[in-house]
Amino acid sequence: MNRFSSDRRRMGTVSMALGLLVLSACVQQAPPDLVQSVEALDRQLVAAHSAEFAPEDYRRFIQHWVALRERLRSDDDVVGWPWEDNPFETDLQALHDEGSRVLALASDKQNAERRGAVAHVARLERRLRRFTSRVDQIGSRVALGEKRVETELLVKQARSFMEQGRFVHSKQAARQADERMTSQAAQLNSELGRYADKAQVNHWRAMVRRTVDWSRQHQAAALVVVKAKKRLTLYRNGQAVASYPVRLGFNGVQEKRYEDDGATPEGDYRVIRVKDRGQTEFYRALLLDYPNADDQQRFQSARKTGMIPAQARIGGNIEIHGEANRQLSQTLGCVMLGNRQMDALLREVEVGTPVTIVGAVDVDNTVAVVLAQLDQGDDDADADGADPDDTQTPVDETDVEQS
């Protein structure tokens, strides 16, 4: 009897110990604060565009995070002993450390991309300013038409995307703008390359020389207009006696092909009428005999080869004239002087006075220099300075030797 009681007491003691041991075990759960910390880190990674700047590292983090969340949902009744580490806490901490490294990597790459985009956009805007300044310097903005506007819009898009942190889109817009400017530079070089053509410049010089020789031989006045210099020079007895700055057509440096193209014609002309006040809308004027036989021949040839529209007309009424008002300060192909210069010119010129209009008289003319600068793209040349031709002395010898 005593032995049986003793065994029962021992079994009760063991059962009690086992019960205490079971009671000492607990259901292990993920620490809520650590879960919230990882969730916040996940949102930070999304805000930092980690999928864009650290795609592989971010992909691995997402895979680990998805797997861990699945475990949190399915293993919510796991029992562990007090002396054992909580596997959820351990894995969450490791995931948090991994996410922090991905965030640092993405942030570093994003900052590097931002610095690169800022520098790229700044360079692009600088190139656009210089490009526009150079195109305006040779009066060729109209020749580019909508291409110029499209380029300006692309540059604005590049900046907007950059400020939004959309650096890939910013680079794409910047690249397109760069390509547009390069294409437009090639277009202008194709259309105005004759200004850098030594043979063409020598031909123009010969034209001017003949006109100056005519002035000397006839002891009379003659006029020479150099489009690249935007200057009109008055010769008397073979000597340059006055030189005036002029405005050309809105597309003046181009070679005139047809009516309303805005180009100022090139060739040897004569004054066929002197218009006083009330006879022209431009104060006072000298009407030239454009189109002459050479102009007619070029026009017909261009129309036959399809270089100009089939319905185009050759035009006429090309004048050297004064200013009527500021609204008419841009001509449609004529040569415009200030009214005071026009008064002085009319005191020297009469019907029959020869007028020679050429593109340039030196290979290093303004148009040729600007075209070369356009090809350079973004360089250190200062294109924002004054036009060197605006600082010339009142009398311009047009750089042509007189015989």
Coordinates of C-alpha atoms in Angstrom, one line a residue:
M1 CA 0.0 0.0 0.0
N2 CA 2.8 2.4 0.9
R3 CA 4.7 1.4 -2.2
F4 CA 1.7 2.1 -4.4
S5 CA 1.2 5.5 -2.9
S6 CA 4.8 6.4 -3.4
D7 CA 4.6 5.5 -7.1
R8 CA 1.5 7.6 -7.5
R9 CA 3.3 10.6 -5.9
R10 CA 6.2 10.2 -8.2
M11 CA 4.0 10.0 -11.3
G12 CA 2.2 13.1 -10.1
T13 CA 5.4 14.9 -9.7
V14 CA 6.5 14.0 -13.2
S15 CA 3.1 15.0 -14.6
M16 CA 3.3 18.3 -12.8
A17 CA 6.8 18.9 -14.2
L18 CA 5.7 18.1 -17.7
G19 CA 2.7 20.3 -17.3
L20 CA 4.9 23.2 -16.1
L21 CA 7.2 22.6 -19.0
V22 CA 4.4 22.7 -21.5
L23 CA 3.0 25.8 -19.9
S24 CA 6.4 27.4 -20.1
A25 CA 6.4 27.0 -23.9
C26 CA 4.7 29.8 -25.9
V27 CA 3.3 30.5 -29.4
Q28 CA 6.0 32.5 -31.2
Q29 CA 4.7 35.5 -33.2
A30 CA 6.4 38.1 -35.4
P31 CA 7.1 41.4 -33.5
P32 CA 4.5 43.9 -34.7
D33 CA 6.9 46.8 -34.6
L34 CA 9.4 45.0 -36.8
V35 CA 6.7 44.0 -39.3
Q36 CA 5.7 47.6 -39.5
S37 CA 9.3 48.7 -40.0
V38 CA 9.7 46.3 -42.9
E39 CA 6.4 47.5 -44.4
A40 CA 7.6 51.1 -44.1
L41 CA 10.9 50.2 -45.7
D42 CA 9.1 48.5 -48.6
R43 CA 7.2 51.8 -49.2
Q44 CA 10.5 53.7 -49.1
L45 CA 11.9 51.4 -51.7
V46 CA 9.0 52.0 -54.0
A47 CA 9.3 55.8 -53.6
A48 CA 13.0 55.5 -54.3
H49 CA 12.2 53.8 -57.7
S50 CA 14.3 50.9 -56.6
A51 CA 12.9 48.7 -59.4
E52 CA 14.6 51.2 -61.8
F53 CA 17.8 51.9 -60.0
A54 CA 18.6 48.6 -58.3
P55 CA 16.3 46.1 -60.2
E56 CA 18.1 42.8 -59.3
D57 CA 18.6 43.6 -55.6
Y58 CA 15.0 44.9 -55.3
R59 CA 13.6 41.8 -57.0
R60 CA 15.4 39.6 -54.5
F61 CA 14.1 41.7 -51.6
I62 CA 10.5 41.4 -52.9
Q63 CA 10.9 37.6 -53.3
H64 CA 12.1 37.3 -49.7
W65 CA 9.4 39.6 -48.4
V66 CA 6.6 37.7 -50.2
A67 CA 7.9 34.4 -48.9
L68 CA 8.2 35.7 -45.3
R69 CA 4.7 37.1 -45.3
E70 CA 3.3 33.8 -46.5
R71 CA 5.1 32.2 -43.5
L72 CA 3.6 34.8 -41.2
R73 CA 0.1 33.9 -42.3
S74 CA 0.6 30.1 -42.3
D75 CA 2.8 29.6 -39.2
D76 CA 0.9 31.8 -36.7
D77 CA 0.6 29.0 -34.2
V78 CA 4.2 27.8 -34.0
V79 CA 5.3 26.9 -30.5
G80 CA 8.8 27.5 -29.4
W81 CA 10.8 27.2 -26.2
P82 CA 11.9 30.2 -24.3
W83 CA 15.5 29.5 -24.8
E84 CA 15.1 29.3 -28.6
D85 CA 15.3 32.4 -30.9
N86 CA 12.1 33.6 -32.5
P87 CA 12.6 32.7 -36.2
F88 CA 10.2 35.4 -37.4
E89 CA 12.1 38.1 -35.6
T90 CA 15.4 36.8 -36.9
D91 CA 14.2 36.6 -40.5
L92 CA 12.4 40.0 -40.3
Q93 CA 15.6 41.6 -39.0
A94 CA 17.6 40.0 -41.8
L95 CA 15.0 41.2 -44.3
H96 CA 15.1 44.7 -42.9
D97 CA 18.9 44.8 -43.2
E98 CA 18.6 43.6 -46.8
G99 CA 16.0 46.2 -47.7
S100 CA 18.1 48.9 -46.1
R101 CA 21.1 47.9 -48.2
V102 CA 18.9 48.0 -51.4
L103 CA 17.5 51.4 -50.4
A104 CA 21.0 52.8 -49.9
L105 CA 22.1 51.3 -53.3
A106 CA 19.0 52.7 -55.1
S107 CA 19.4 56.1 -53.5
D108 CA 23.1 56.3 -54.5
K109 CA 22.3 55.3 -58.1
Q110 CA 19.4 57.7 -58.2
N111 CA 21.5 60.6 -56.9
A112 CA 24.2 59.7 -59.5
E113 CA 21.5 59.7 -62.2
R114 CA 20.1 63.0 -60.9
R115 CA 23.5 64.6 -61.1
G116 CA 24.1 63.3 -64.6
A117 CA 20.6 64.4 -65.7
V118 CA 21.1 67.9 -64.3
A119 CA 24.4 68.2 -66.0
H120 CA 23.0 66.8 -69.3
V121 CA 20.0 69.1 -69.3
A122 CA 22.2 72.1 -68.4
R123 CA 24.5 71.3 -71.3
L124 CA 21.5 70.8 -73.6
E125 CA 20.0 74.1 -72.7
R126 CA 23.4 75.8 -73.2
R127 CA 23.7 74.2 -76.6
L128 CA 20.1 75.4 -77.5
R129 CA 20.9 79.0 -76.5
R130 CA 24.0 79.0 -78.5
F131 CA 22.4 77.2 -81.4
T132 CA 19.5 79.7 -81.4
S133 CA 21.8 82.7 -81.1
R134 CA 23.9 81.5 -84.1
V135 CA 20.9 80.8 -86.2
D136 CA 19.5 84.2 -85.4
Q137 CA 22.9 85.7 -86.2
I138 CA 22.6 84.6 -89.8
G139 CA 18.9 85.2 -90.0
S140 CA 18.0 81.6 -90.6
R141 CA 15.4 80.8 -87.9
V142 CA 12.6 80.9 -90.5
A143 CA 14.4 78.4 -92.7
L144 CA 14.2 75.8 -89.9
G145 CA 10.4 76.3 -89.5
E146 CA 8.7 74.0 -87.1
K147 CA 11.8 72.0 -86.5
R148 CA 13.1 74.8 -84.2
V149 CA 9.9 74.9 -82.2
E150 CA 9.9 71.1 -81.8
T151 CA 13.5 71.2 -80.6
E152 CA 12.7 73.8 -78.0
L153 CA 9.8 71.7 -76.7
L154 CA 12.0 68.6 -76.4
V155 CA 14.5 70.6 -74.3
K156 CA 11.7 71.7 -72.0
Q157 CA 10.4 68.1 -71.7
A158 CA 13.9 67.0 -70.8
R159 CA 14.0 69.5 -67.9
S160 CA 10.5 68.6 -66.8
F161 CA 11.2 64.9 -66.7
M162 CA 14.4 65.5 -64.9
E163 CA 12.7 67.6 -62.2
Q164 CA 10.1 64.8 -61.8
G165 CA 12.9 62.3 -61.2
R166 CA 12.0 60.5 -64.5
F167 CA 15.6 60.4 -65.6
V168 CA 15.3 57.8 -68.3
H169 CA 12.6 59.9 -70.0
S170 CA 14.7 63.0 -69.5
K171 CA 17.6 61.3 -71.3
Q172 CA 15.4 60.2 -74.2
A173 CA 14.0 63.7 -74.7
A174 CA 17.5 65.2 -74.4
R175 CA 18.9 62.8 -77.0
Q176 CA 16.1 63.6 -79.4
A177 CA 16.8 67.3 -79.0
D178 CA 20.5 66.8 -79.6
E179 CA 19.7 64.8 -82.7
R180 CA 17.3 67.5 -84.0
M181 CA 19.9 70.3 -83.6
T182 CA 22.5 68.2 -85.3
S183 CA 20.1 67.6 -88.2
Q184 CA 19.2 71.3 -88.4
A185 CA 22.9 72.2 -88.5
A186 CA 23.3 69.8 -91.4
Q187 CA 20.3 71.3 -93.2
L188 CA 21.7 74.8 -92.8
N189 CA 25.2 73.7 -94.0
S190 CA 23.6 72.1 -97.0
E191 CA 21.6 75.3 -97.9
L192 CA 24.3 77.8 -97.0
G193 CA 27.4 75.9 -97.6
R194 CA 28.2 78.1 -100.6
Y195 CA 29.3 80.8 -98.1
A196 CA 32.2 78.6 -97.2
D197 CA 32.9 77.6 -100.8
K198 CA 36.1 79.3 -101.9
A199 CA 35.2 79.1 -105.6
Q200 CA 31.8 80.7 -104.9
V201 CA 33.3 83.5 -102.8
N202 CA 35.9 84.2 -105.5
H203 CA 33.0 84.5 -108.0
W204 CA 31.2 87.0 -105.7
R205 CA 34.5 89.0 -105.3
A206 CA 34.9 89.2 -109.0
M207 CA 31.3 90.5 -109.3
V208 CA 32.1 93.2 -106.8
R209 CA 35.4 94.1 -108.5
R210 CA 33.6 94.6 -111.8
T211 CA 31.1 96.9 -110.2
V212 CA 33.9 98.9 -108.5
D213 CA 35.8 99.1 -111.8
W214 CA 32.6 100.3 -113.6
S215 CA 32.4 103.1 -111.0
R216 CA 35.9 104.2 -111.6
Q217 CA 35.7 104.0 -115.4
H218 CA 32.4 106.0 -115.5
Q219 CA 33.3 108.3 -112.6
A220 CA 29.9 107.5 -111.2
A221 CA 28.1 106.0 -108.2
A222 CA 27.7 102.2 -107.7
L223 CA 26.3 100.2 -104.8
V224 CA 27.4 96.9 -103.4
V225 CA 25.5 94.9 -100.8
V226 CA 27.2 92.0 -99.0
K227 CA 24.6 89.8 -97.3
A228 CA 26.9 88.1 -94.9
K229 CA 28.1 91.4 -93.6
K230 CA 24.6 93.0 -93.8
R231 CA 26.3 96.1 -95.3
L232 CA 25.6 98.4 -98.2
T233 CA 28.7 100.3 -99.5
L234 CA 28.4 103.3 -101.8
Y235 CA 31.2 103.7 -104.3
R236 CA 32.0 106.9 -106.2
N237 CA 34.8 107.0 -108.8
G238 CA 35.9 103.6 -107.7
Q239 CA 36.3 104.6 -104.1
A240 CA 34.1 103.5 -101.1
V241 CA 32.7 106.8 -99.7
A242 CA 30.0 105.4 -97.3
S243 CA 28.9 102.2 -95.8
Y244 CA 25.6 101.5 -94.0
P245 CA 24.2 98.5 -92.0
V246 CA 21.1 97.0 -93.6
R247 CA 18.4 94.5 -92.9
L248 CA 17.6 91.8 -95.4
G249 CA 14.6 89.6 -96.0
F250 CA 13.4 87.4 -93.2
N251 CA 15.2 84.6 -94.9
G252 CA 17.8 87.0 -96.4
V253 CA 21.0 84.9 -96.5
Q254 CA 19.3 82.2 -98.5
E255 CA 19.5 82.3 -102.3
K256 CA 16.3 83.8 -103.7
R257 CA 14.3 81.2 -105.7
Y258 CA 10.7 82.4 -105.9
E259 CA 8.2 85.0 -104.7
D260 CA 7.6 85.3 -100.9
D261 CA 10.5 83.0 -99.9
G262 CA 11.9 85.9 -97.8
A263 CA 15.3 85.6 -99.5
T264 CA 17.2 88.6 -100.8
P265 CA 18.4 88.1 -104.4
E266 CA 22.0 87.9 -105.5
G267 CA 23.3 89.3 -108.8
D268 CA 24.0 92.4 -110.9
Y269 CA 21.1 94.9 -111.0
R270 CA 20.3 98.4 -112.0
V271 CA 18.1 101.1 -110.3
I272 CA 15.1 101.5 -112.6
R273 CA 13.1 103.9 -110.5
V274 CA 13.7 106.3 -107.6
K275 CA 10.7 106.4 -105.4
D276 CA 10.1 109.4 -103.1
R277 CA 7.8 109.8 -100.2
G278 CA 4.2 108.7 -101.0
Q279 CA 5.4 106.5 -103.9
T280 CA 6.4 103.6 -101.6
E281 CA 5.2 102.2 -98.3
F282 CA 8.8 102.2 -97.1
Y283 CA 9.6 106.0 -96.8
R284 CA 11.8 106.3 -99.9
A285 CA 13.1 103.6 -102.2
L286 CA 15.2 102.5 -105.1
L287 CA 13.5 99.9 -107.3
L288 CA 15.8 97.3 -108.9
D289 CA 15.4 95.4 -112.1
Y290 CA 14.8 92.1 -110.4
P291 CA 14.2 89.6 -112.0
N292 CA 16.8 90.0 -114.6
A293 CA 17.7 87.5 -117.3
D294 CA 19.9 85.4 -115.0
D295 CA 17.1 85.3 -112.4
Q296 CA 14.6 84.1 -115.0
Q297 CA 16.9 81.4 -116.1
R298 CA 17.6 80.1 -112.6
F299 CA 13.9 80.2 -111.8
Q300 CA 12.9 78.2 -114.9
S301 CA 15.6 75.6 -114.3
A302 CA 14.6 75.2 -110.6
R303 CA 11.0 74.8 -111.5
K304 CA 11.8 72.1 -114.1
T305 CA 13.9 70.1 -111.7
G306 CA 11.3 70.4 -108.9
M307 CA 13.4 72.4 -106.6
I308 CA 10.6 74.9 -106.1
P309 CA 6.8 74.4 -106.1
A310 CA 5.3 74.1 -109.5
Q311 CA 2.8 76.9 -108.7
A312 CA 5.5 79.3 -107.5
R313 CA 6.1 82.7 -109.2
I314 CA 9.4 84.5 -109.6
G315 CA 8.1 87.7 -108.0
G316 CA 9.5 91.2 -108.3
N317 CA 9.4 94.7 -106.7
I318 CA 12.7 94.3 -105.0
E319 CA 13.8 97.6 -103.5
I320 CA 16.5 99.2 -101.4
H321 CA 14.2 101.2 -99.1
G322 CA 13.9 103.0 -95.8
E323 CA 11.7 102.3 -92.8
A324 CA 8.0 103.1 -92.7
N325 CA 7.5 101.9 -89.1
R326 CA 8.7 99.3 -86.7
Q327 CA 6.1 96.8 -87.7
L328 CA 7.6 96.7 -91.2
S329 CA 11.2 96.4 -90.0
Q330 CA 11.5 92.9 -91.5
T331 CA 11.3 92.9 -95.3
L332 CA 10.1 90.2 -97.6
G333 CA 13.4 90.1 -99.6
C334 CA 14.4 93.7 -100.0
V335 CA 17.3 95.6 -98.5
M336 CA 16.3 98.0 -95.8
L337 CA 18.3 101.0 -94.5
G338 CA 17.5 103.6 -91.8
N339 CA 15.6 106.7 -93.1
R340 CA 18.6 109.0 -92.6
Q341 CA 20.9 106.7 -94.5
M342 CA 18.2 106.4 -97.2
D343 CA 18.2 110.2 -97.5
A344 CA 21.9 110.3 -97.9
L345 CA 21.9 107.5 -100.5
L346 CA 19.3 109.1 -102.7
R347 CA 21.5 112.2 -103.0
E348 CA 24.1 110.0 -104.7
V349 CA 22.1 107.6 -106.7
E350 CA 20.0 107.9 -109.9
V351 CA 18.2 105.7 -112.4
G352 CA 20.8 103.4 -114.0
T353 CA 23.1 103.1 -111.0
P354 CA 24.5 99.6 -110.8
V355 CA 23.7 97.6 -107.7
T356 CA 25.6 94.3 -107.0
I357 CA 24.3 92.0 -104.3
V358 CA 26.5 89.1 -103.2
G359 CA 26.6 86.6 -100.4
A360 CA 30.2 87.2 -99.1
V361 CA 33.6 88.5 -100.2
D362 CA 35.8 86.5 -97.8
V363 CA 35.8 82.8 -96.9
D364 CA 35.8 83.6 -93.2
N365 CA 32.6 85.5 -93.4
T366 CA 30.0 85.5 -90.6
V367 CA 27.8 82.8 -92.2
A368 CA 30.7 80.4 -92.8
V369 CA 32.0 80.9 -89.3
V370 CA 28.5 80.3 -87.7
L371 CA 28.0 77.2 -89.8
A372 CA 31.3 75.8 -88.5
Q373 CA 30.2 76.6 -85.0
L374 CA 26.9 74.9 -85.4
D375 CA 28.8 71.7 -86.3
Q376 CA 30.8 71.9 -83.1
G377 CA 27.7 71.4 -80.9
D378 CA 28.4 72.3 -77.3
D379 CA 31.7 74.1 -77.1
D380 CA 33.2 76.9 -75.2
A381 CA 32.8 79.5 -78.0
D382 CA 30.9 82.5 -77.0
A383 CA 27.9 82.9 -79.3
D384 CA 26.2 85.5 -77.2
G385 CA 28.4 88.3 -78.1
A386 CA 27.7 91.1 -80.5
D387 CA 27.8 90.5 -84.2
P388 CA 31.3 91.5 -85.3
D389 CA 29.8 93.2 -88.4
D390 CA 27.9 95.7 -86.2
T391 CA 31.2 97.2 -85.1
Q392 CA 32.6 98.1 -88.5
T393 CA 33.7 101.6 -89.4
P394 CA 31.3 103.8 -91.5
V395 CA 33.2 103.1 -94.7
D396 CA 33.7 99.5 -95.8
E397 CA 36.0 98.5 -98.6
T398 CA 34.2 95.1 -98.8
D399 CA 37.6 93.4 -98.7
V400 CA 38.0 93.5 -102.5
E401 CA 41.2 94.6 -104.2
Q402 CA 40.6 97.5 -106.5
S403 CA 42.4 97.5 -109.9

